[in-house]
Structure formats: C-alpha cells, structure tokens
mmCIF file of C-alpha atoms in Angstrom:
data_model
loop_
_atom_site.group_PDB
_atom_site.id
_atom_site.type_symbol
_atom_site.label_atom_id
_atom_site.label_comp_id
_atom_site.label_asym_id
_atom_site.label_seq_id
_atom_site.Cartn_x
_atom_site.Cartn_y
_atom_site.Cartn_z
ATOM 1 C CA MET A 117 -6.129 -7.801 5.812
ATOM 2 C CA PRO A 118 -8.013 -10.773 7.288
ATOM 3 C CA LEU A 119 -9.171 -13.351 4.751
ATOM 4 C CA ASP A 120 -12.506 -13.716 6.549
ATOM 5 C CA THR A 121 -13.169 -10.005 6.065
ATOM 6 C CA LEU A 122 -12.531 -10.240 2.338
ATOM 7 C CA LYS A 123 -14.921 -13.164 2.065
ATOM 8 C CA MET A 124 -17.793 -11.008 3.266
ATOM 9 C CA PRO A 125 -20.515 -10.584 0.595
ATOM 10 C CA GLY A 126 -19.735 -7.692 -1.716
ATOM 11 C CA VAL A 127 -15.992 -7.679 -0.982
ATOM 12 C CA LEU A 128 -14.571 -10.860 -2.508
ATOM 13 C CA GLY A 129 -16.734 -11.847 -5.454
ATOM 14 C CA PRO A 130 -16.777 -15.158 -7.316
ATOM 15 C CA ASP A 131 -14.855 -13.772 -10.307
ATOM 16 C CA LEU A 132 -11.059 -13.496 -9.877
ATOM 17 C CA GLY A 133 -11.167 -14.023 -6.121
ATOM 18 C CA LYS A 134 -8.020 -16.165 -6.090
ATOM 19 C CA GLU A 135 -6.211 -13.615 -8.237
ATOM 20 C CA LEU A 136 -7.243 -10.770 -5.937
ATOM 21 C CA LEU A 137 -6.050 -12.478 -2.766
ATOM 22 C CA LEU A 138 -2.710 -13.234 -4.416
ATOM 23 C CA ALA A 139 -2.312 -9.651 -5.649
ATOM 24 C CA LEU A 140 -3.135 -8.260 -2.204
ATOM 25 C CA ASP A 141 -0.592 -10.526 -0.525
ATOM 26 C CA LEU A 142 2.115 -9.712 -3.058
ATOM 27 C CA ALA A 143 1.485 -5.965 -2.931
ATOM 28 C CA ARG A 144 1.776 -6.000 0.855
ATOM 29 C CA ALA A 145 4.934 -8.121 0.741
ATOM 30 C CA ALA A 146 6.491 -5.802 -1.836
ATOM 31 C CA GLY A 147 5.461 -2.799 0.244
ATOM 32 C CA ILE A 148 7.193 -4.185 3.320
ATOM 33 C CA GLU A 149 10.330 -4.792 1.267
ATOM 34 C CA VAL A 150 10.508 -1.290 -0.209
ATOM 35 C CA MET A 151 10.030 0.271 3.217
ATOM 36 C CA LYS A 152 13.028 -1.733 4.451
ATOM 37 C CA TYR A 153 15.117 -0.159 1.706
ATOM 38 C CA ARG A 154 13.906 3.288 2.641
ATOM 39 C CA ALA A 155 14.634 2.703 6.330
ATOM 40 C CA GLY A 156 18.111 1.436 5.457
ATOM 41 C CA GLY A 157 18.866 4.474 3.334
ATOM 42 C CA LYS A 158 20.613 2.436 0.625
ATOM 43 C CA LEU A 159 18.373 3.023 -2.377
ATOM 44 C CA GLY A 160 20.987 2.613 -5.119
ATOM 45 C CA VAL A 161 19.354 5.197 -7.374
ATOM 46 C CA GLU A 162 20.115 4.966 -11.089
ATOM 47 C CA MET A 163 18.617 6.725 -14.098
ATOM 48 C CA LYS A 164 16.741 4.855 -16.832
ATOM 49 C CA PRO A 165 16.100 6.073 -20.387
ATOM 50 C CA GLY A 166 13.757 9.049 -20.312
ATOM 51 C CA ASP A 167 15.550 10.460 -17.259
ATOM 52 C CA GLU A 168 13.475 8.321 -14.891
ATOM 53 C CA PRO A 169 14.965 7.056 -11.611
ATOM 54 C CA VAL A 170 14.991 3.419 -10.555
ATOM 55 C CA THR A 171 16.160 2.045 -7.213
ATOM 56 C CA LEU A 172 17.193 -1.266 -5.721
ATOM 57 C CA ALA A 173 13.784 -1.257 -4.035
ATOM 58 C CA ASP A 174 12.025 -1.145 -7.435
ATOM 59 C CA HIS A 175 13.915 -4.251 -8.535
ATOM 60 C CA ALA A 176 13.359 -6.087 -5.252
ATOM 61 C CA ALA A 177 9.608 -5.379 -5.279
ATOM 62 C CA SER A 178 9.378 -6.460 -8.907
ATOM 63 C CA ALA A 179 11.122 -9.756 -8.133
ATOM 64 C CA ILE A 180 8.696 -10.533 -5.300
ATOM 65 C CA ILE A 181 5.599 -9.823 -7.383
ATOM 66 C CA VAL A 182 6.780 -11.517 -10.570
ATOM 67 C CA ALA A 183 7.855 -14.685 -8.748
ATOM 68 C CA GLY A 184 4.577 -14.795 -6.853
ATOM 69 C CA ILE A 185 2.365 -14.466 -9.921
ATOM 70 C CA ARG A 186 4.389 -16.888 -12.020
ATOM 71 C CA GLY A 187 4.342 -19.416 -9.196
ATOM 72 C CA VAL A 188 0.529 -19.502 -9.056
ATOM 73 C CA PHE A 189 -0.468 -18.589 -12.636
ATOM 74 C CA PRO A 190 2.437 -19.801 -14.808
ATOM 75 C CA ALA A 191 0.362 -19.709 -18.000
ATOM 76 C CA ASP A 192 -0.487 -16.019 -17.656
ATOM 77 C CA ALA A 193 1.451 -13.322 -19.505
ATOM 78 C CA LEU A 194 3.175 -10.717 -17.330
ATOM 79 C CA ILE A 195 4.896 -7.372 -17.838
ATOM 80 C CA SER A 196 6.726 -5.516 -15.069
ATOM 81 C CA GLU A 197 8.115 -2.028 -15.507
ATOM 82 C CA GLU A 198 11.511 -3.242 -14.327
ATOM 83 C CA LEU A 199 11.868 -6.129 -16.795
ATOM 84 C CA PRO A 200 12.301 -6.138 -20.596
ATOM 85 C CA ALA A 201 8.867 -6.262 -22.230
ATOM 86 C CA ASP A 202 8.025 -8.377 -25.265
ATOM 87 C CA PRO A 203 5.416 -6.399 -27.267
ATOM 88 C CA ALA A 204 3.811 -9.678 -28.350
ATOM 89 C CA THR A 205 2.814 -10.216 -24.720
ATOM 90 C CA LEU A 206 0.248 -7.427 -25.018
ATOM 91 C CA ALA A 207 -1.950 -9.676 -27.167
ATOM 92 C CA ALA A 208 -2.373 -12.269 -24.390
ATOM 93 C CA GLU A 209 -5.866 -13.099 -23.132
ATOM 94 C CA ARG A 210 -4.713 -12.714 -19.518
ATOM 95 C CA LEU A 211 -1.981 -10.160 -18.885
ATOM 96 C CA TRP A 212 -0.653 -8.987 -15.517
ATOM 97 C CA LEU A 213 0.800 -5.460 -15.507
ATOM 98 C CA VAL A 214 3.046 -4.598 -12.574
ATOM 99 C CA ASP A 215 4.487 -1.296 -11.410
ATOM 100 C CA PRO A 216 6.612 -2.188 -8.355
ATOM 101 C CA ILE A 217 6.917 1.441 -7.242
ATOM 102 C CA ASP A 218 4.654 3.950 -8.959
ATOM 103 C CA GLY A 219 5.917 7.388 -7.998
ATOM 104 C CA THR A 220 9.585 6.499 -7.501
ATOM 105 C CA LYS A 221 10.587 10.145 -7.109
ATOM 106 C CA ASP A 222 8.224 10.483 -4.143
ATOM 107 C CA PHE A 223 9.689 7.269 -2.714
ATOM 108 C CA ILE A 224 13.242 8.623 -3.041
ATOM 109 C CA ARG A 225 12.299 11.946 -1.434
ATOM 110 C CA GLY A 226 10.717 10.200 1.554
ATOM 111 C CA ASP A 227 7.173 11.296 0.682
ATOM 112 C CA ASP A 228 3.981 9.205 0.942
ATOM 113 C CA GLY A 229 2.848 9.612 -2.674
ATOM 114 C CA PHE A 230 4.043 6.295 -4.080
ATOM 115 C CA SER A 231 2.369 2.911 -4.415
ATOM 116 C CA VAL A 232 2.806 -0.721 -5.372
ATOM 117 C CA MET A 233 0.481 -1.575 -8.273
ATOM 118 C CA ILE A 234 -0.676 -4.922 -9.639
ATOM 119 C CA GLY A 235 -3.274 -5.097 -12.403
ATOM 120 C CA LEU A 236 -4.775 -7.834 -14.550
ATOM 121 C CA CYS A 237 -6.151 -7.386 -18.059
ATOM 122 C CA ARG A 238 -8.526 -9.933 -19.532
ATOM 123 C CA GLY A 239 -9.247 -9.682 -23.243
ATOM 124 C CA GLY A 240 -7.350 -6.394 -23.334
ATOM 125 C CA GLN A 241 -9.449 -4.770 -20.580
ATOM 126 C CA PRO A 242 -8.393 -4.011 -16.969
ATOM 127 C CA VAL A 243 -10.496 -6.210 -14.676
ATOM 128 C CA LEU A 244 -8.498 -6.454 -11.435
ATOM 129 C CA GLY A 245 -6.509 -3.823 -9.627
ATOM 130 C CA VAL A 246 -4.547 -3.457 -6.407
ATOM 131 C CA VAL A 247 -2.921 -0.139 -5.495
ATOM 132 C CA HIS A 248 -1.120 -0.347 -2.156
ATOM 133 C CA GLN A 249 0.303 2.696 -0.350
ATOM 134 C CA PRO A 250 2.877 1.231 2.076
ATOM 135 C CA THR A 251 3.630 4.295 4.206
ATOM 136 C CA ILE A 252 0.060 4.601 5.469
ATOM 137 C CA GLU A 253 -1.036 0.975 4.941
ATOM 138 C CA ARG A 254 -3.847 1.952 2.585
ATOM 139 C CA THR A 255 -4.899 -0.471 -0.144
ATOM 140 C CA PHE A 256 -7.347 0.156 -2.973
ATOM 141 C CA PHE A 257 -8.590 -2.940 -4.797
ATOM 142 C CA ALA A 258 -11.268 -4.101 -7.219
ATOM 143 C CA THR A 259 -12.585 -7.116 -9.131
ATOM 144 C CA PRO A 260 -15.664 -7.483 -11.372
ATOM 145 C CA GLY A 261 -17.603 -9.632 -8.915
ATOM 146 C CA GLY A 262 -16.569 -7.863 -5.737
ATOM 147 C CA GLY A 263 -16.582 -4.222 -6.798
ATOM 148 C CA ALA A 264 -14.112 -1.572 -5.643
ATOM 149 C CA HIS A 265 -13.020 -1.005 -2.043
ATOM 150 C CA VAL A 266 -10.326 0.588 0.063
ATOM 151 C CA ALA A 267 -8.796 -1.054 3.133
ATOM 152 C CA HIS A 268 -7.342 1.358 5.680
ATOM 153 C CA ALA A 269 -7.036 1.562 9.452
ATOM 154 C CA GLY A 270 -8.747 -1.781 9.938
ATOM 155 C CA GLN A 271 -11.788 -0.894 7.854
ATOM 156 C CA ILE A 272 -12.867 -1.938 4.346
ATOM 157 C CA THR A 273 -15.014 0.691 2.638
ATOM 158 C CA PRO A 274 -16.754 0.616 -0.760
ATOM 159 C CA LEU A 275 -15.522 3.171 -3.258
ATOM 160 C CA GLY A 276 -17.667 5.539 -5.283
ATOM 161 C CA VAL A 277 -16.968 8.624 -7.355
ATOM 162 C CA SER A 278 -18.302 12.100 -6.587
ATOM 163 C CA ASN A 279 -21.400 13.618 -8.198
ATOM 164 C CA VAL A 280 -19.654 16.851 -9.262
ATOM 165 C CA GLY A 281 -21.307 17.740 -12.546
ATOM 166 C CA SER A 282 -19.298 20.580 -14.088
ATOM 167 C CA ALA A 283 -15.602 21.013 -14.810
ATOM 168 C CA ILE A 284 -15.364 24.374 -13.062
ATOM 169 C CA GLU A 285 -16.267 22.661 -9.774
ATOM 170 C CA ALA A 286 -13.724 19.863 -10.206
ATOM 171 C CA ARG A 287 -11.056 19.136 -7.651
ATOM 172 C CA LEU A 288 -7.988 18.426 -9.775
ATOM 173 C CA VAL A 289 -5.248 15.971 -8.822
ATOM 174 C CA ALA A 290 -1.973 16.382 -10.703
ATOM 175 C CA SER A 291 1.602 15.162 -10.670
ATOM 176 C CA ALA A 292 4.009 16.207 -7.963
ATOM 177 C CA SER A 293 7.186 15.402 -9.924
ATOM 178 C CA HIS A 294 6.212 15.786 -13.586
ATOM 179 C CA ARG A 295 3.901 18.793 -13.360
ATOM 180 C CA SER A 296 4.226 20.960 -16.465
ATOM 181 C CA THR A 297 2.947 24.389 -17.415
ATOM 182 C CA ASP A 298 0.316 22.545 -19.474
ATOM 183 C CA ILE A 299 -1.553 21.944 -16.216
ATOM 184 C CA ASP A 300 -1.829 25.704 -15.711
ATOM 185 C CA ARG A 301 -3.324 25.960 -19.208
ATOM 186 C CA VAL A 302 -5.756 23.151 -18.358
ATOM 187 C CA LYS A 303 -6.834 24.898 -15.167
ATOM 188 C CA ARG A 304 -7.397 28.196 -16.971
ATOM 189 C CA GLU A 305 -9.407 26.551 -19.751
ATOM 190 C CA LEU A 306 -11.626 24.664 -17.304
ATOM 191 C CA GLY A 307 -11.810 27.382 -14.653
ATOM 192 C CA ILE A 308 -10.375 25.110 -11.950
ATOM 193 C CA SER A 309 -8.717 26.490 -8.824
ATOM 194 C CA ASP A 310 -8.509 23.412 -6.542
ATOM 195 C CA GLU A 311 -5.369 21.317 -7.182
ATOM 196 C CA LEU A 312 -3.695 18.522 -5.202
ATOM 197 C CA ASN A 313 -0.263 17.173 -6.186
ATOM 198 C CA ILE A 314 0.735 13.507 -5.729
ATOM 199 C CA GLY A 315 3.404 11.399 -7.421
ATOM 200 C CA SER A 316 1.715 8.073 -8.098
ATOM 201 C CA VAL A 317 -0.701 7.892 -11.036
ATOM 202 C CA GLY A 318 -2.394 5.019 -9.209
ATOM 203 C CA ILE A 319 -3.084 7.028 -6.085
ATOM 204 C CA LYS A 320 -4.401 9.917 -8.171
ATOM 205 C CA LEU A 321 -6.943 7.711 -9.927
ATOM 206 C CA CYS A 322 -7.882 5.993 -6.668
ATOM 207 C CA LEU A 323 -8.624 9.333 -5.012
ATOM 208 C CA ILE A 324 -11.090 9.979 -7.841
ATOM 209 C CA ALA A 325 -12.525 6.491 -7.287
ATOM 210 C CA ALA A 326 -12.949 7.363 -3.600
ATOM 211 C CA GLY A 327 -14.782 10.614 -4.378
ATOM 212 C CA GLN A 328 -12.019 12.723 -2.818
ATOM 213 C CA ARG A 329 -10.950 14.189 -6.181
ATOM 214 C CA ASP A 330 -12.848 14.596 -9.451
ATOM 215 C CA LEU A 331 -10.339 14.992 -12.284
ATOM 216 C CA TYR A 332 -6.836 14.028 -13.408
ATOM 217 C CA VAL A 333 -5.331 15.322 -16.646
ATOM 218 C CA ASN A 334 -1.951 14.202 -17.946
ATOM 219 C CA PRO A 335 -1.187 15.964 -21.255
ATOM 220 C CA SER A 336 1.933 13.962 -22.065
ATOM 221 C CA SER A 337 2.961 10.713 -23.726
ATOM 222 C CA ARG A 338 5.127 9.427 -20.867
ATOM 223 C CA THR A 339 2.763 6.985 -19.152
ATOM 224 C CA LYS A 340 2.693 3.257 -19.876
ATOM 225 C CA ALA A 341 0.225 0.393 -19.515
ATOM 226 C CA TRP A 342 1.572 -0.555 -16.069
ATOM 227 C CA ASP A 343 0.865 2.990 -14.823
ATOM 228 C CA SER A 344 -2.867 2.758 -15.484
ATOM 229 C CA CYS A 345 -4.031 -0.881 -15.559
ATOM 230 C CA ALA A 346 -4.581 -1.454 -11.836
ATOM 231 C CA PRO A 347 -6.062 1.971 -11.039
ATOM 232 C CA GLU A 348 -8.286 1.946 -14.136
ATOM 233 C CA ALA A 349 -9.883 -1.309 -12.962
ATOM 234 C CA ILE A 350 -10.554 0.357 -9.602
ATOM 235 C CA LEU A 351 -11.819 3.601 -11.141
ATOM 236 C CA ASN A 352 -14.130 1.822 -13.590
ATOM 237 C CA LEU A 353 -15.719 -0.257 -10.845
ATOM 238 C CA SER A 354 -16.179 2.888 -8.742
ATOM 239 C CA GLY A 355 -18.211 4.542 -11.499
ATOM 240 C CA GLY A 356 -15.429 6.658 -12.984
ATOM 241 C CA ARG A 357 -13.862 6.841 -16.422
ATOM 242 C CA LEU A 358 -10.403 6.898 -17.987
ATOM 243 C CA SER A 359 -9.588 7.867 -21.569
ATOM 244 C CA ASP A 360 -7.012 9.679 -23.648
ATOM 245 C CA LEU A 361 -7.256 13.452 -24.116
ATOM 246 C CA PHE A 362 -9.794 12.966 -26.904
ATOM 247 C CA GLY A 363 -12.189 10.712 -25.008
ATOM 248 C CA THR A 364 -11.031 7.454 -26.592
ATOM 249 C CA PRO A 365 -10.735 4.453 -24.230
ATOM 250 C CA ILE A 366 -7.221 3.384 -23.334
ATOM 251 C CA SER A 367 -5.832 0.450 -25.344
ATOM 252 C CA TYR A 368 -3.869 -2.190 -23.478
ATOM 253 C CA ARG A 369 -2.734 -3.760 -26.724
ATOM 254 C CA GLU A 370 -0.121 -0.961 -26.765
ATOM 255 C CA LEU A 371 2.521 -0.330 -24.105
ATOM 256 C CA ALA A 372 2.688 3.474 -24.291
ATOM 257 C CA HIS A 373 -0.186 5.914 -23.796
ATOM 258 C CA ARG A 374 0.810 8.406 -26.475
ATOM 259 C CA ARG A 375 -2.334 10.558 -26.422
ATOM 260 C CA GLY A 376 -2.307 11.605 -22.778
ATOM 261 C CA LEU A 377 -4.735 10.633 -20.032
ATOM 262 C CA VAL A 378 -7.954 12.034 -18.587
ATOM 263 C CA ALA A 379 -9.540 10.404 -15.539
ATOM 264 C CA SER A 380 -12.735 11.669 -13.980
ATOM 265 C CA ASN A 381 -15.872 10.868 -12.024
ATOM 266 C CA LYS A 382 -17.438 10.368 -15.518
ATOM 267 C CA TRP A 383 -20.023 13.168 -15.084
ATOM 268 C CA ILE A 384 -17.585 15.841 -16.284
ATOM 269 C CA HIS A 385 -15.588 13.676 -18.685
ATOM 270 C CA ASP A 386 -17.150 14.657 -22.005
ATOM 271 C CA GLU A 387 -17.059 18.354 -21.125
ATOM 272 C CA VAL A 388 -13.387 18.154 -20.140
ATOM 273 C CA CYS A 389 -12.320 16.292 -23.296
ATOM 274 C CA ALA A 390 -14.305 18.636 -25.541
ATOM 275 C CA LYS A 391 -12.617 21.686 -24.009
ATOM 276 C CA LEU A 392 -9.094 20.259 -23.829
ATOM 277 C CA SER A 393 -8.758 18.303 -27.070
ATOM 278 C CA PRO A 394 -8.245 21.427 -29.251
ATOM 279 C CA MET A 395 -5.334 22.402 -26.979
ATOM 280 C CA PHE A 396 -3.467 19.158 -27.629
ATOM 281 C CA GLU A 397 -3.984 18.448 -31.320
ATOM 282 C CA GLN A 398 -0.304 17.419 -31.585
ATOM 283 C CA TYR A 399 -1.197 14.121 -29.896
ATOM 284 C CA ARG A 400 -3.809 13.021 -32.425
#
C-alpha cells in the first residue's frame, strides 16, 4: 500500500497516523509469514485450553507484530493472544491488542476466512484497527482522524454500513467453525433467512462495516478483547455498532467478553437486542 496514497486527505488523518502506518506494515509482514507456513505445510498444530488450535504460524506472526510495536512504542501496553496476559495491563491508557491469526481453524483448513488483527485502545476504547486478510490481500483499517477504509486490488475505498432498517431484512454473518444451534434460534426469532459463514470475527465485523452484511450475533462467552478491538474500531468509524447481547457497550478493561456479542449496522441494533436478550438470560 503506497505511503503517498495513504497520505491523501481523508485516508491518513492527523490522529494516530504513525500508529496506523506501523500497524499496516506489521499486519502485512505477519500475513506474508503465515502464508509461508501454509505453503510449506508444516503448521505444527497444537491445542490450547478451551480446545482451540494454535500453530507455529500464530507464534511467528505474534513475534513479528509484538517486536515491531515494542520497537516503536516501548511505553505502550500490549497483549497478544499468543503470549501470557497480565490483567493489570488492561488498565493502561494506551493498549495494543493483537490477534496474530483470527480464524485459525480456517487457516489450518486452507480457507480464506482468517485475518491478522492489530488494534489500539486509548482510554479503554478501540480507536485504531487493522484487519488484514492475507490470502486475497484485502486490508480493512481505521483511525479517528482518517475514518474507515478498505484497501484491495490497488484501490482504497471508504467504508460505510448498510441502511437496512429491520431485523427480518438483515443479512447475517456467522461463524464457520464455532456455529451452534443457538444461531438457528436467533434466525427463527428474528425471521432471518440470509446467512454467510466465515471464521474470523474481524472479517465478519468488517463485512458489516463495508455494507455487505448487516448483523453478527455470537451468543457465547468464548471471545476475548483481541478478537474485537481492531474490528470494533473499524465498525464504529463506519457507522456501525458493537455491544453484548443486552445492548451494553463492550468493556476493554476485561479480557473476556462473557455476555456474547452483537454487531450491526446500528439501525437494527436495538430491535435485535430487545428480541434476543430474553433468550440468553443466563449471560446476565
């Protein structure tokens, strides 16, 4: 992605411009590295607690990103999915949240639905996000001053959510690897028939930010801060909204999202939460 292109008005704003350029470079470098592992066929798959896979590529991508951020912003706090996390870090004023491969199961299977994600929280709120899809060289990114964009096939395009105004019209995006029967209940309750399945949480939220999908519902407590930080920054700056199942904003002072996730184009958000919250009272 040419630096001159990013410096065009409306693409690289005055706030967090240096951070964005670094995150873009590191996400691309990590993406190149993980594709080398896939091409070599030596993934070294192991299982983490929670029956989640991790590969040598996850660790290699994490090392690239962590070293890069610490080299430029040594005073900033940082949490990567593949490193032990100190809960006290969540209270930092500036906190980077890194998911080296979001959608590892898709990566292992050879599918496209995984991404490299780098997010920055300031004062506990996501403000910068980069979600890079290495297989198709598509990168979603956002900062407060520059707004939200996607870079793909040599073009940089502003992002914006759809204007779908009722839940029954929503185009749902759901998990490819962790899809549960709860999603069928959600679809019945909302009257939704259109569903797309993708592994990466980041890609799912970015498709809503791009207006290609309208709703994501995750009625589980499995996601973590690194799963949502980068894409929430992008979604927010595209006009969308992310909350728990009950409409409460996500807290980045906690590592786990224990009350599920709902992401939408914002127009249908209150309706969706009002209809779904009685179904998931166990998460309150």
